[in-house]
Each structure stands twice: as structure tokens, then as C-alpha cells.
mmCIF file of C-alpha atoms in Angstrom:
data_model
loop_
_atom_site.group_PDB
_atom_site.id
_atom_site.type_symbol
_atom_site.label_atom_id
_atom_site.label_comp_id
_atom_site.label_asym_id
_atom_site.label_seq_id
_atom_site.Cartn_x
_atom_site.Cartn_y
_atom_site.Cartn_z
ATOM 1 C CA LEU A 900 10.149 -11.382 56.061
ATOM 2 C CA ASN A 901 10.390 -7.926 54.730
ATOM 3 C CA ALA A 902 13.588 -8.564 53.060
ATOM 4 C CA MET A 903 12.098 -11.769 51.319
ATOM 5 C CA SER A 904 9.017 -9.738 50.232
ATOM 6 C CA SER A 905 11.358 -7.095 48.697
ATOM 7 C CA VAL A 906 13.227 -9.787 46.848
ATOM 8 C CA GLY A 907 10.092 -11.280 45.676
ATOM 9 C CA PHE A 908 8.838 -7.964 44.386
ATOM 10 C CA VAL A 909 12.005 -7.126 42.468
ATOM 11 C CA ALA A 910 12.026 -10.747 40.926
ATOM 12 C CA GLN A 911 8.420 -10.362 39.889
ATOM 13 C CA ASN A 912 8.984 -7.027 38.170
ATOM 14 C CA ALA A 913 12.024 -8.565 36.435
ATOM 15 C CA VAL A 914 9.818 -11.339 35.061
ATOM 16 C CA TYR A 915 7.223 -8.637 33.871
ATOM 17 C CA GLY A 916 9.923 -6.678 32.302
ATOM 18 C CA LEU A 917 11.401 -9.710 30.519
ATOM 19 C CA GLU A 918 7.868 -10.578 29.381
ATOM 20 C CA GLY A 919 7.296 -7.205 28.065
ATOM 21 C CA MET A 920 10.646 -7.166 26.143
ATOM 22 C CA SER A 921 9.723 -10.524 24.670
ATOM 23 C CA SER A 922 6.308 -9.508 23.606
ATOM 24 C CA GLY A 923 7.746 -6.378 22.078
ATOM 25 C CA PHE A 924 10.340 -8.303 20.219
ATOM 26 C CA ARG A 925 7.661 -10.719 18.896
ATOM 27 C CA GLY A 926 5.435 -7.936 17.789
ATOM 28 C CA PHE A 927 8.295 -6.193 15.944
ATOM 29 C CA ASP A 928 9.479 -9.542 14.329
ATOM 30 C CA GLN A 929 5.871 -10.300 13.226
ATOM 31 C CA ALA A 930 5.523 -6.833 11.805
ATOM 32 C CA MET A 931 8.773 -6.992 9.981
ATOM 33 C CA ARG A 932 7.758 -10.413 8.495
ATOM 34 C CA ALA A 933 4.517 -9.014 7.425
ATOM 35 C CA ALA A 934 6.427 -6.166 5.721
ATOM 36 C CA ASN A 935 8.714 -8.566 4.110
ATOM 37 C CA THR A 936 5.807 -10.261 2.248
ATOM 38 C CA MET A 937 5.802 -7.012 0.115
ATOM 39 C CA ALA A 938 9.641 -6.537 0.384
ATOM 40 C CA GLY A 939 10.687 -10.000 -0.535
ATOM 41 C CA LYS A 940 13.953 -9.955 1.258
ATOM 42 C CA SER A 941 15.860 -13.091 2.689
ATOM 43 C CA GLY A 942 18.870 -13.848 4.756
ATOM 44 C CA LYS A 943 21.253 -10.863 5.418
ATOM 45 C CA ASP A 944 19.118 -8.496 3.271
ATOM 46 C CA PHE A 945 16.207 -8.957 5.483
ATOM 47 C CA GLU A 946 18.286 -8.654 8.567
ATOM 48 C CA ALA A 947 19.823 -5.462 7.303
ATOM 49 C CA LEU A 948 16.356 -4.017 6.552
ATOM 50 C CA LYS A 949 15.233 -5.059 9.998
ATOM 51 C CA GLY A 950 18.263 -3.320 11.541
ATOM 52 C CA SER A 951 17.386 -0.148 9.644
ATOM 53 C CA VAL A 952 14.006 0.003 11.022
ATOM 54 C CA ASP A 953 15.270 -0.796 14.454
ATOM 55 C CA SER A 954 17.712 2.062 14.191
ATOM 56 C CA LEU A 955 14.859 4.511 13.392
ATOM 57 C CA SER A 956 13.177 3.588 16.620
ATOM 58 C CA ARG A 957 16.216 4.989 18.452
ATOM 59 C CA SER A 958 15.880 8.508 16.959
ATOM 60 C CA ILE A 959 12.118 8.818 16.458
ATOM 61 C CA PRO A 960 9.684 8.358 19.225
ATOM 62 C CA LEU A 961 7.632 5.608 17.634
ATOM 63 C CA ALA A 962 7.512 1.994 18.600
ATOM 64 C CA ARG A 963 9.602 -0.336 16.449
ATOM 65 C CA THR A 964 6.381 -2.345 15.701
ATOM 66 C CA GLU A 965 4.737 0.781 14.452
ATOM 67 C CA LEU A 966 7.652 1.622 12.294
ATOM 68 C CA ALA A 967 7.628 -2.007 10.757
ATOM 69 C CA GLU A 968 3.980 -1.635 10.029
ATOM 70 C CA GLY A 969 4.856 1.779 8.358
ATOM 71 C CA LEU A 970 7.343 -0.116 6.209
ATOM 72 C CA TYR A 971 4.609 -2.335 5.000
ATOM 73 C CA GLN A 972 2.644 0.681 3.848
ATOM 74 C CA VAL A 973 5.797 2.298 2.364
ATOM 75 C CA VAL A 974 6.461 -0.822 0.207
ATOM 76 C CA SER A 975 2.837 -1.525 -0.708
ATOM 77 C CA ASN A 976 2.342 2.199 -1.831
ATOM 78 C CA GLY A 977 4.937 1.625 -4.490
ATOM 79 C CA VAL A 978 7.879 3.457 -2.980
ATOM 80 C CA PRO A 979 11.120 2.325 -4.784
ATOM 81 C CA GLU A 980 13.391 0.213 -2.766
ATOM 82 C CA ASP A 981 16.241 2.747 -2.687
ATOM 83 C CA ASN A 982 13.875 5.072 -0.967
ATOM 84 C CA TRP A 983 12.213 2.664 1.577
ATOM 85 C CA VAL A 984 14.112 3.631 4.603
ATOM 86 C CA SER A 985 14.522 7.405 3.952
ATOM 87 C CA PHE A 986 10.779 7.674 2.977
ATOM 88 C CA LEU A 987 9.858 5.685 6.185
ATOM 89 C CA GLU A 988 12.110 7.958 8.286
ATOM 90 C CA GLN A 989 10.680 11.199 6.844
ATOM 91 C CA SER A 990 6.981 9.919 7.232
ATOM 92 C CA ALA A 991 7.644 8.842 10.818
ATOM 93 C CA LYS A 992 8.965 12.270 11.773
ATOM 94 C CA ALA A 993 5.775 13.983 9.996
ATOM 95 C CA SER A 994 3.626 11.544 11.809
ATOM 96 C CA VAL A 995 5.098 12.566 15.151
ATOM 97 C CA GLY A 996 5.069 16.358 14.144
ATOM 98 C CA GLY A 997 1.637 16.124 12.774
ATOM 99 C CA ILE A 998 0.128 13.957 15.375
ATOM 100 C CA ALA A 999 -1.192 11.623 12.513
ATOM 101 C CA GLU A 1000 -1.163 7.945 12.150
ATOM 102 C CA LEU A 1001 2.054 6.836 10.190
ATOM 103 C CA GLY A 1002 0.108 4.772 7.706
ATOM 104 C CA GLN A 1003 -1.964 7.914 6.815
ATOM 105 C CA VAL A 1004 1.177 9.962 6.373
ATOM 106 C CA VAL A 1005 2.586 7.297 4.080
ATOM 107 C CA ASN A 1006 -0.473 7.137 2.064
ATOM 108 C CA VAL A 1007 -1.268 10.805 1.390
ATOM 109 C CA THR A 1008 2.398 11.466 0.615
ATOM 110 C CA SER A 1009 2.860 8.710 -1.896
ATOM 111 C CA THR A 1010 -0.545 9.530 -3.309
ATOM 112 C CA LEU A 1011 0.464 13.189 -4.058
ATOM 113 C CA ILE A 1012 3.872 12.182 -5.475
ATOM 114 C CA LYS A 1013 2.306 9.691 -7.834
ATOM 115 C CA ASN A 1014 -0.617 11.881 -8.934
ATOM 116 C CA TYR A 1015 1.741 14.964 -9.529
ATOM 117 C CA GLY A 1016 4.578 12.900 -10.978
ATOM 118 C CA LEU A 1017 7.221 14.059 -8.431
ATOM 119 C CA GLU A 1018 10.365 12.376 -7.282
ATOM 120 C CA TRP A 1019 10.099 10.251 -4.299
ATOM 121 C CA ASP A 1020 12.707 12.532 -2.354
ATOM 122 C CA ALA A 1021 10.019 15.164 -2.462
ATOM 123 C CA ALA A 1022 8.272 13.685 0.502
ATOM 124 C CA ALA A 1023 9.541 16.125 3.166
ATOM 125 C CA VAL A 1024 8.386 19.111 0.981
ATOM 126 C CA ILE A 1025 4.924 17.706 0.676
ATOM 127 C CA GLN A 1026 4.629 16.878 4.165
ATOM 128 C CA ASP A 1027 5.747 20.338 5.214
ATOM 129 C CA LYS A 1028 3.065 21.788 2.889
ATOM 130 C CA ILE A 1029 0.330 19.469 4.455
ATOM 131 C CA GLN A 1030 1.597 20.654 7.944
ATOM 132 C CA MET A 1031 1.435 24.381 6.973
ATOM 133 C CA THR A 1032 -2.037 23.876 5.587
ATOM 134 C CA ALA A 1033 -3.261 22.319 8.754
ATOM 135 C CA LYS A 1034 -1.734 25.307 10.700
ATOM 136 C CA ASN A 1035 -3.384 27.898 8.428
ATOM 137 C CA GLY A 1036 -6.682 26.278 8.015
ATOM 138 C CA VAL A 1037 -9.098 24.859 10.282
ATOM 139 C CA THR A 1038 -8.073 21.263 9.842
ATOM 140 C CA SER A 1039 -5.468 18.705 10.955
ATOM 141 C CA PHE A 1040 -2.746 16.701 9.183
ATOM 142 C CA SER A 1041 -4.797 13.600 9.921
ATOM 143 C CA GLN A 1042 -7.938 15.087 8.231
ATOM 144 C CA LEU A 1043 -5.984 16.328 5.201
ATOM 145 C CA ALA A 1044 -4.394 12.911 4.867
ATOM 146 C CA GLN A 1045 -7.888 11.433 4.327
ATOM 147 C CA ALA A 1046 -9.123 14.415 2.102
ATOM 148 C CA LEU A 1047 -6.295 15.016 -0.258
ATOM 149 C CA PRO A 1048 -6.164 11.509 -1.975
ATOM 150 C CA LYS A 1049 -9.771 12.045 -2.960
ATOM 151 C CA VAL A 1050 -9.157 15.178 -5.090
ATOM 152 C CA ALA A 1051 -5.396 15.024 -6.012
ATOM 153 C CA ALA A 1052 -5.728 13.035 -9.304
ATOM 154 C CA ASN A 1053 -8.317 15.457 -10.836
ATOM 155 C CA ALA A 1054 -6.663 18.391 -9.385
ATOM 156 C CA ASN A 1055 -3.460 17.647 -11.339
ATOM 157 C CA THR A 1056 -5.458 16.776 -14.381
ATOM 158 C CA LEU A 1057 -6.915 20.407 -14.343
ATOM 159 C CA GLY A 1058 -3.499 21.806 -13.946
ATOM 160 C CA VAL A 1059 -4.133 22.825 -10.166
ATOM 161 C CA SER A 1060 -0.693 22.769 -8.321
ATOM 162 C CA ILE A 1061 -0.263 21.267 -5.083
ATOM 163 C CA ASP A 1062 0.298 24.777 -3.548
ATOM 164 C CA GLU A 1063 -3.030 26.051 -5.076
ATOM 165 C CA LEU A 1064 -4.811 22.783 -3.789
ATOM 166 C CA MET A 1065 -3.484 23.321 -0.214
ATOM 167 C CA ALA A 1066 -4.450 27.089 -0.412
ATOM 168 C CA ALA A 1067 -8.019 25.944 -1.194
ATOM 169 C CA PHE A 1068 -8.153 23.576 1.879
ATOM 170 C CA ALA A 1069 -6.480 26.303 4.097
ATOM 171 C CA THR A 1070 -8.961 29.066 3.112
ATOM 172 C CA LEU A 1071 -12.167 27.116 2.848
ATOM 173 C CA THR A 1072 -12.030 24.796 5.848
ATOM 174 C CA GLY A 1073 -14.154 26.325 8.666
ATOM 175 C CA VAL A 1074 -15.789 28.496 6.037
ATOM 176 C CA SER A 1075 -17.605 26.354 3.612
ATOM 177 C CA GLY A 1076 -17.450 23.325 5.898
ATOM 178 C CA ASN A 1077 -15.055 20.913 7.487
ATOM 179 C CA THR A 1078 -12.244 19.196 5.812
ATOM 180 C CA ALA A 1079 -14.336 16.375 4.564
ATOM 181 C CA GLU A 1080 -17.051 18.652 3.280
ATOM 182 C CA VAL A 1081 -14.496 20.839 1.500
ATOM 183 C CA SER A 1082 -12.967 17.695 -0.069
ATOM 184 C CA THR A 1083 -16.493 16.834 -1.447
ATOM 185 C CA GLN A 1084 -17.047 20.287 -2.663
ATOM 186 C CA LEU A 1085 -13.616 20.237 -4.575
ATOM 187 C CA ALA A 1086 -14.383 16.794 -6.017
ATOM 188 C CA ALA A 1087 -17.692 17.903 -7.322
ATOM 189 C CA ILE A 1088 -16.279 21.039 -9.020
ATOM 190 C CA PHE A 1089 -13.394 19.069 -10.364
ATOM 191 C CA THR A 1090 -15.691 16.578 -11.848
ATOM 192 C CA ALA A 1091 -17.831 19.291 -13.403
ATOM 193 C CA LEU A 1092 -14.783 20.821 -14.926
ATOM 194 C CA ILE A 1093 -13.426 17.616 -16.383
ATOM 195 C CA MET A 1094 -16.873 16.466 -17.638
ATOM 196 C CA PRO A 1095 -18.859 19.715 -17.746
ATOM 197 C CA SER A 1096 -22.595 19.751 -18.263
ATOM 198 C CA SER A 1097 -24.231 22.236 -20.518
ATOM 199 C CA GLU A 1098 -25.029 24.310 -17.501
ATOM 200 C CA ALA A 1099 -21.512 24.313 -16.152
ATOM 201 C CA SER A 1100 -20.269 25.265 -19.527
ATOM 202 C CA GLN A 1101 -22.723 28.198 -19.611
ATOM 203 C CA LEU A 1102 -21.799 29.442 -16.229
ATOM 204 C CA ALA A 1103 -18.085 29.236 -17.191
ATOM 205 C CA ALA A 1104 -18.896 31.328 -20.292
ATOM 206 C CA GLU A 1105 -20.870 33.801 -18.422
ATOM 207 C CA MET A 1106 -18.318 34.434 -15.682
ATOM 208 C CA GLY A 1107 -15.966 36.378 -18.041
ATOM 209 C CA SER A 1108 -13.848 39.030 -16.437
ATOM 210 C CA ILE A 1109 -15.514 38.719 -12.969
ATOM 211 C CA THR A 1110 -13.429 35.449 -12.813
ATOM 212 C CA SER A 1111 -10.305 37.110 -13.613
ATOM 213 C CA ASN A 1112 -10.992 39.837 -11.061
ATOM 214 C CA MET A 1113 -11.832 37.409 -8.395
ATOM 215 C CA TRP A 1114 -8.780 35.352 -9.087
ATOM 216 C CA CYS A 1115 -6.670 38.366 -8.426
ATOM 217 C CA LEU A 1116 -8.341 39.065 -5.167
ATOM 218 C CA TYR A 1117 -7.936 35.455 -4.120
ATOM 219 C CA ARG A 1118 -4.343 35.373 -4.835
ATOM 220 C CA MET A 1119 -3.605 38.637 -3.091
ATOM 221 C CA HIS A 1120 -5.978 38.095 -0.050
ATOM 222 C CA PRO A 1121 -7.296 34.589 0.055
ATOM 223 C CA LYS A 1122 -8.978 34.640 3.346
ATOM 224 C CA ARG A 1123 -10.239 38.147 3.035
ATOM 225 C CA SER A 1124 -11.691 37.159 -0.467
ATOM 226 C CA VAL A 1125 -13.908 34.623 1.248
ATOM 227 C CA PHE A 1126 -15.046 36.634 4.146
ATOM 228 C CA ASN A 1127 -15.249 40.172 2.891
ATOM 229 C CA PHE A 1128 -15.768 40.090 -0.885
ATOM 230 C CA TRP A 1129 -18.187 37.493 -1.247
ATOM 231 C CA GLY A 1130 -18.862 35.687 2.016
ATOM 232 C CA ALA A 1131 -19.127 32.003 2.812
ATOM 233 C CA ALA A 1132 -22.424 31.708 0.589
ATOM 234 C CA HIS A 1133 -20.101 32.420 -2.438
ATOM 235 C CA THR A 1134 -17.632 29.869 -1.632
ATOM 236 C CA GLY A 1135 -18.519 27.917 -4.771
ATOM 237 C CA LEU A 1136 -17.942 30.893 -7.038
ATOM 238 C CA ILE A 1137 -14.501 31.391 -5.404
ATOM 239 C CA LEU A 1138 -13.676 27.889 -6.052
ATOM 240 C CA ILE A 1139 -14.515 28.170 -9.816
ATOM 241 C CA CYS A 1140 -12.364 31.252 -9.844
ATOM 242 C CA LEU A 1141 -9.559 29.165 -8.541
ATOM 243 C CA PHE A 1142 -9.623 26.626 -11.356
ATOM 244 C CA PHE A 1143 -10.808 28.774 -14.335
ATOM 245 C CA ARG A 1144 -7.717 30.831 -15.332
ATOM 246 C CA ILE A 1145 -9.616 33.383 -17.428
#
């Protein structure tokens, strides 16, 4: 009786295992077909793309279905076909390392690349900068992934480099507010600089050499500039110094 129970237990587990494998395959297949509504591949080309995504799951600790869903985001974000798999691979690695959703990583990376007119193979460099910002600031990759797309376009319009934008988030998060609040502050300042009111223009004119001095202090000691020279109450002034190169 015990032997029969053991055999039954093993058989039941085998059935569950097969059902799990079948479910996983169906999920992956469905996610790939969804991605293909954007990719537009057929026959051998689709199978090759499917095989490439499946191969990534063997070296990156993400489920095949999640990678296939990430491919959908890659294609829909306008990544060129020649970069689909490499961009997905790099974003998947950043997703694991930054503890962020793959879709978020794809979106923020592609947004920065498009806003700053960079090459698509710059993905790894951008993701490293975001990860370093998360390390140096009171923020996370996931929070930055939501915040950066809101300010990147205007930042580039004003000539603010990606490094300067990251420095602002690294310095100000935890000082003037959380990541979302810093993003709102930056967005407001960018808008004021692009479409300045008479008060903003007057403020800029009155700042004169003090702006130049603060900019030097910020570049040499970004964190101490905030805490020691002006304090959290003067964060807005520091931000203006960051973007007015007087």
C-alpha cells in the first residue's frame, strides 16, 4: 500500500510539473505573439526572434514570459530592429541589478536616448548612470525610471547634460524631497526657464555673480553645497544655479 501511495505521489507531481511546463510555454508563446504584433515577423524570422529571447532566459534570471513582454516594450519604444535583442539583453541585466521592472528600464533608457539624440548602443552607459544615481542619492532605479522621462526633454532643450541631470537627482533626493517631488521641482524650473515670466527673468538678472559662485561650489562639493552653504530651504536657488551658466 505504501509503495502504491509513493508511486501515486510521484505520478501526481509529474503531472503537476508537466502542467507547469505547459502553462509556462503557453505564457511565453502568447507574450511572443503579442510582441510580434509590433515586430511583424513571420515564419523562420519569428522563430529566430523567439529563439533569441529564449536564449536570454538561460543567462539572465528572468522568466521567458517577462523577457517576451520586455521585447514588446523594446519594439514599441522605437528601438531599431538591429538593436532589439541587444537592447533587451542589456535592459534585462539592468532590471535585475537595479531591482526594477523590465518595462520601466526599457522606457526610461529609450526616452533618454531619444531626448538626447544618442545612439541606441548607449543603453548600458545610461543604465549605469541611473544605477550610480540611485546609489548616491536617496532614490532607486525604479523611482528614477518614473521621474526622468518627465524632465529629460526640457533638460536637453536647456543644454543640461545627462550627467548634470543625474547629479541634480543624486544631490536633491532626500534634501528637497523624494524622487517624485524633485522631479516636480525640476520640471517647474525647466518650464520657467524655457518660458520665463517677467519675475523669473528679473530673478535671473539679479542673480549675477552669485550664481557663478554657487555653480562653482556645486561642481566642487555638490552635497556640501546643499547642506552647508545654503541649506535645504535654498534648494531652489541651487537648482537655478545649475541651469544658469552665468
